[in-house]
Short mmCIF file of C-alpha atoms in Angstrom, two decimals:
data_model
loop_
_atom_site.label_atom_id
_atom_site.label_comp_id
_atom_site.label_asym_id
_atom_site.label_seq_id
_atom_site.Cartn_x
_atom_site.Cartn_y
_atom_site.Cartn_z
CA MET A 1178 -8.10 -20.32 18.12
CA HIS A 1179 -5.88 -22.71 19.71
CA CYS A 1180 -3.74 -22.17 22.67
CA PRO A 1181 0.00 -21.89 21.71
CA PHE A 1182 0.85 -23.30 25.27
CA CYS A 1183 -1.48 -26.33 25.47
CA GLN A 1184 -3.11 -26.56 22.00
CA ASN A 1185 -6.68 -26.41 23.64
CA PRO A 1186 -9.14 -25.07 21.09
CA GLU A 1187 -11.29 -23.33 23.73
CA THR A 1188 -10.05 -19.84 24.78
CA LYS A 1189 -11.92 -16.66 25.35
CA VAL A 1190 -11.59 -13.04 24.40
CA VAL A 1191 -10.51 -10.89 27.43
CA ASP A 1192 -9.69 -7.55 25.58
CA THR A 1193 -9.99 -6.39 22.10
CA ARG A 1194 -8.45 -3.04 20.73
CA ILE A 1195 -7.83 -1.54 17.21
CA ASN A 1196 -4.03 -1.23 16.34
CA GLU A 1197 -2.54 2.09 15.27
CA ASP A 1198 -2.93 1.22 11.76
CA GLY A 1199 -6.54 1.14 11.90
CA HIS A 1200 -6.73 -2.34 9.82
CA SER A 1201 -5.98 -4.82 12.25
CA ILE A 1202 -7.36 -5.67 15.62
CA ARG A 1203 -5.49 -6.95 18.72
CA ARG A 1204 -7.10 -9.30 20.84
CA ARG A 1205 -5.82 -10.60 24.32
CA ARG A 1206 -7.11 -14.14 24.76
CA GLU A 1207 -7.22 -16.70 27.83
CA CYS A 1208 -7.06 -20.48 27.40
CA LEU A 1209 -9.97 -21.98 29.22
CA LYS A 1210 -7.96 -25.28 30.08
CA CYS A 1211 -4.56 -23.86 31.17
CA GLY A 1212 -5.51 -20.21 31.92
CA ARG A 1213 -2.21 -18.67 30.34
CA ARG A 1214 -2.89 -15.52 28.36
CA PHE A 1215 -1.78 -14.74 24.77
CA THR A 1216 -2.14 -11.95 22.08
CA THR A 1217 -3.71 -12.59 18.65
CA VAL A 1218 -3.58 -10.00 15.84
CA GLU A 1219 -6.48 -10.08 13.07
CA THR A 1220 -6.11 -8.18 9.45
CA THR A 1221 -8.27 -8.51 6.78
CA MET A 1222 -6.86 -9.63 3.53
CA LEU A 1223 -6.45 -7.32 0.38
CA LEU A 1224 -5.69 -9.28 -2.59
CA VAL A 1225 -4.67 -8.21 -5.84
CA GLN A 1226 -5.78 -9.88 -9.23
CA LYS A 1227 -3.01 -9.81 -11.82
CA ARG A 1228 -3.56 -9.43 -15.56
CA SER A 1229 -2.83 -13.10 -15.94
CA GLY A 1230 -5.63 -14.08 -13.64
CA ASN A 1231 -3.23 -14.93 -10.55
CA VAL A 1232 -4.30 -13.67 -7.28
CA GLU A 1233 -1.76 -12.73 -4.58
CA PRO A 1234 -2.02 -10.48 -1.35
CA PHE A 1235 -1.40 -6.78 -1.72
CA ASP A 1236 2.08 -5.96 -0.69
CA ARG A 1237 2.80 -2.08 -0.05
CA ASN A 1238 6.53 -2.88 -0.58
CA LYS A 1239 5.88 -3.76 -4.21
CA VAL A 1240 4.19 -0.37 -4.44
CA VAL A 1241 7.07 1.31 -2.85
CA ASN A 1242 9.73 -0.45 -4.99
CA GLY A 1243 7.77 0.35 -8.15
CA VAL A 1244 7.43 4.17 -7.34
CA ARG A 1245 10.94 4.39 -6.23
CA LYS A 1246 12.26 3.54 -9.98
CA ALA A 1247 10.17 6.72 -10.95
CA CYS A 1248 11.70 8.87 -8.35
CA GLN A 1249 15.47 7.95 -8.97
CA GLY A 1250 17.27 11.25 -8.86
CA ARG A 1251 14.30 13.26 -7.54
CA PRO A 1252 14.28 14.97 -4.21
CA ILE A 1253 12.18 12.36 -2.51
CA ASP A 1254 13.20 10.38 0.69
CA GLU A 1255 12.08 6.94 1.89
CA ASP A 1256 9.67 8.24 4.37
CA GLN A 1257 8.03 9.95 1.54
CA LEU A 1258 7.71 6.80 -0.47
CA LYS A 1259 6.37 4.88 2.56
CA MET A 1260 3.59 7.28 3.24
CA LEU A 1261 2.68 7.31 -0.59
CA GLY A 1262 2.51 3.38 -0.31
CA GLN A 1263 0.33 3.85 2.81
CA ARG A 1264 -1.88 6.23 1.19
CA VAL A 1265 -2.39 4.09 -1.72
CA GLU A 1266 -3.10 0.90 0.63
CA GLU A 1267 -5.72 3.12 2.28
CA ASP A 1268 -7.36 3.98 -0.64
CA LEU A 1269 -7.60 0.69 -1.92
CA ARG A 1270 -9.02 -0.76 1.29
CA SER A 1271 -11.43 2.32 1.51
CA ARG A 1272 -13.27 0.92 -1.59
CA GLY A 1273 -14.51 -2.18 0.60
CA LEU A 1274 -13.43 -4.92 -1.76
CA ALA A 1275 -11.53 -8.06 -0.81
CA THR A 1276 -9.86 -8.16 -4.36
CA VAL A 1277 -8.79 -5.50 -6.55
CA LYS A 1278 -7.26 -5.64 -10.15
CA SER A 1279 -3.54 -4.71 -10.63
CA ASP A 1280 -4.52 -1.92 -12.78
CA GLU A 1281 -6.64 -0.38 -9.98
CA VAL A 1282 -3.53 -0.48 -7.85
CA GLY A 1283 -1.60 1.53 -10.83
CA LYS A 1284 -4.28 3.99 -10.96
CA ALA A 1285 -4.43 4.28 -7.06
CA ILE A 1286 -0.55 5.26 -7.26
CA LEU A 1287 -1.07 8.13 -10.00
CA LYS A 1288 -2.88 10.76 -7.66
CA PRO A 1289 -0.53 10.54 -4.48
CA LEU A 1290 2.52 10.33 -6.91
CA ARG A 1291 1.31 13.61 -8.78
CA ASP A 1292 1.00 15.33 -5.54
CA LEU A 1293 4.44 14.23 -4.46
CA ASP A 1294 6.51 14.95 -7.72
CA GLU A 1295 5.35 15.68 -11.13
CA VAL A 1296 8.33 14.53 -12.85
CA ALA A 1297 8.36 11.13 -10.89
CA TYR A 1298 4.52 11.09 -11.83
CA MET A 1299 5.23 11.34 -15.49
CA ARG A 1300 7.80 8.82 -15.49
CA PHE A 1301 5.57 6.23 -13.63
CA ALA A 1302 2.58 7.21 -15.84
CA SER A 1303 4.53 6.80 -19.16
CA VAL A 1304 5.36 3.27 -18.17
CA TYR A 1305 2.22 2.29 -16.53
CA GLN A 1306 -0.01 3.74 -19.32
CA ASN A 1307 2.36 2.48 -22.21
CA PHE A 1308 3.21 5.97 -23.99
CA GLU A 1309 4.14 5.15 -27.41
CA ASN A 1310 5.09 8.73 -28.65
CA LEU A 1311 5.92 12.19 -27.73
CA GLN A 1312 1.93 12.95 -28.31
CA ASP A 1313 1.34 10.70 -25.16
CA PHE A 1314 3.53 12.72 -23.14
CA GLN A 1315 2.19 16.03 -24.27
CA HIS A 1316 -1.41 14.75 -23.72
CA ALA A 1317 -0.43 13.67 -20.21
CA ILE A 1318 1.38 17.05 -19.53
CA ASP A 1319 -1.80 18.98 -20.91
CA GLU A 1320 -3.88 16.94 -18.31
CA LEU A 1321 -1.48 17.67 -15.49
CA ASN A 1322 -1.50 21.39 -16.28
CA ALA A 1323 -5.14 21.39 -16.59
CA SER A 1324 -5.73 19.72 -13.33
CA LYS A 1325 -3.16 22.00 -11.59
CA ALA A 1326 -5.02 25.20 -13.07
CA LYS A 1327 -8.40 23.70 -11.69
CA GLU A 1328 -6.66 23.34 -8.22
CA LEU A 1329 -5.59 26.82 -8.34
CA ASN A 1330 -8.91 28.13 -9.21
CA GLY A 1331 -10.59 26.20 -6.33
CA VAL A 1332 -12.24 23.76 -8.60
CA HIS A 1333 -11.84 19.89 -8.12
#
């Protein structure tokens, strides 16, 4: 780590703390040459491998924007969408992988979206899972009803 003031590569860590998000570390550093202090933030990078094979950094805003379309006209506010994006990111990070496939991101969206709003869930699932006919919708509705019945009976 180079000092931002004098560019000296020799610095020492004075203090280390985990940020509130739980996914980054804040470090206070001191330059061994000029003695000035500065802060750095270290994060792990979560990458998404697209169907094309390209790899790009995970972007929570892309999740929120994709889900926002499915939630149009539904009683869902921006804070709920942001919380959904956070839940998806936490789920993916908890897997301990540096790279996840884009279809895993889609799958990670389905459960929290179902919990948030069933109509938005059906809209998102119909696009994400490429529904082709009414039977696809009916099958998804049957699965949704079956999982709700299990939850009501205390079975997960």
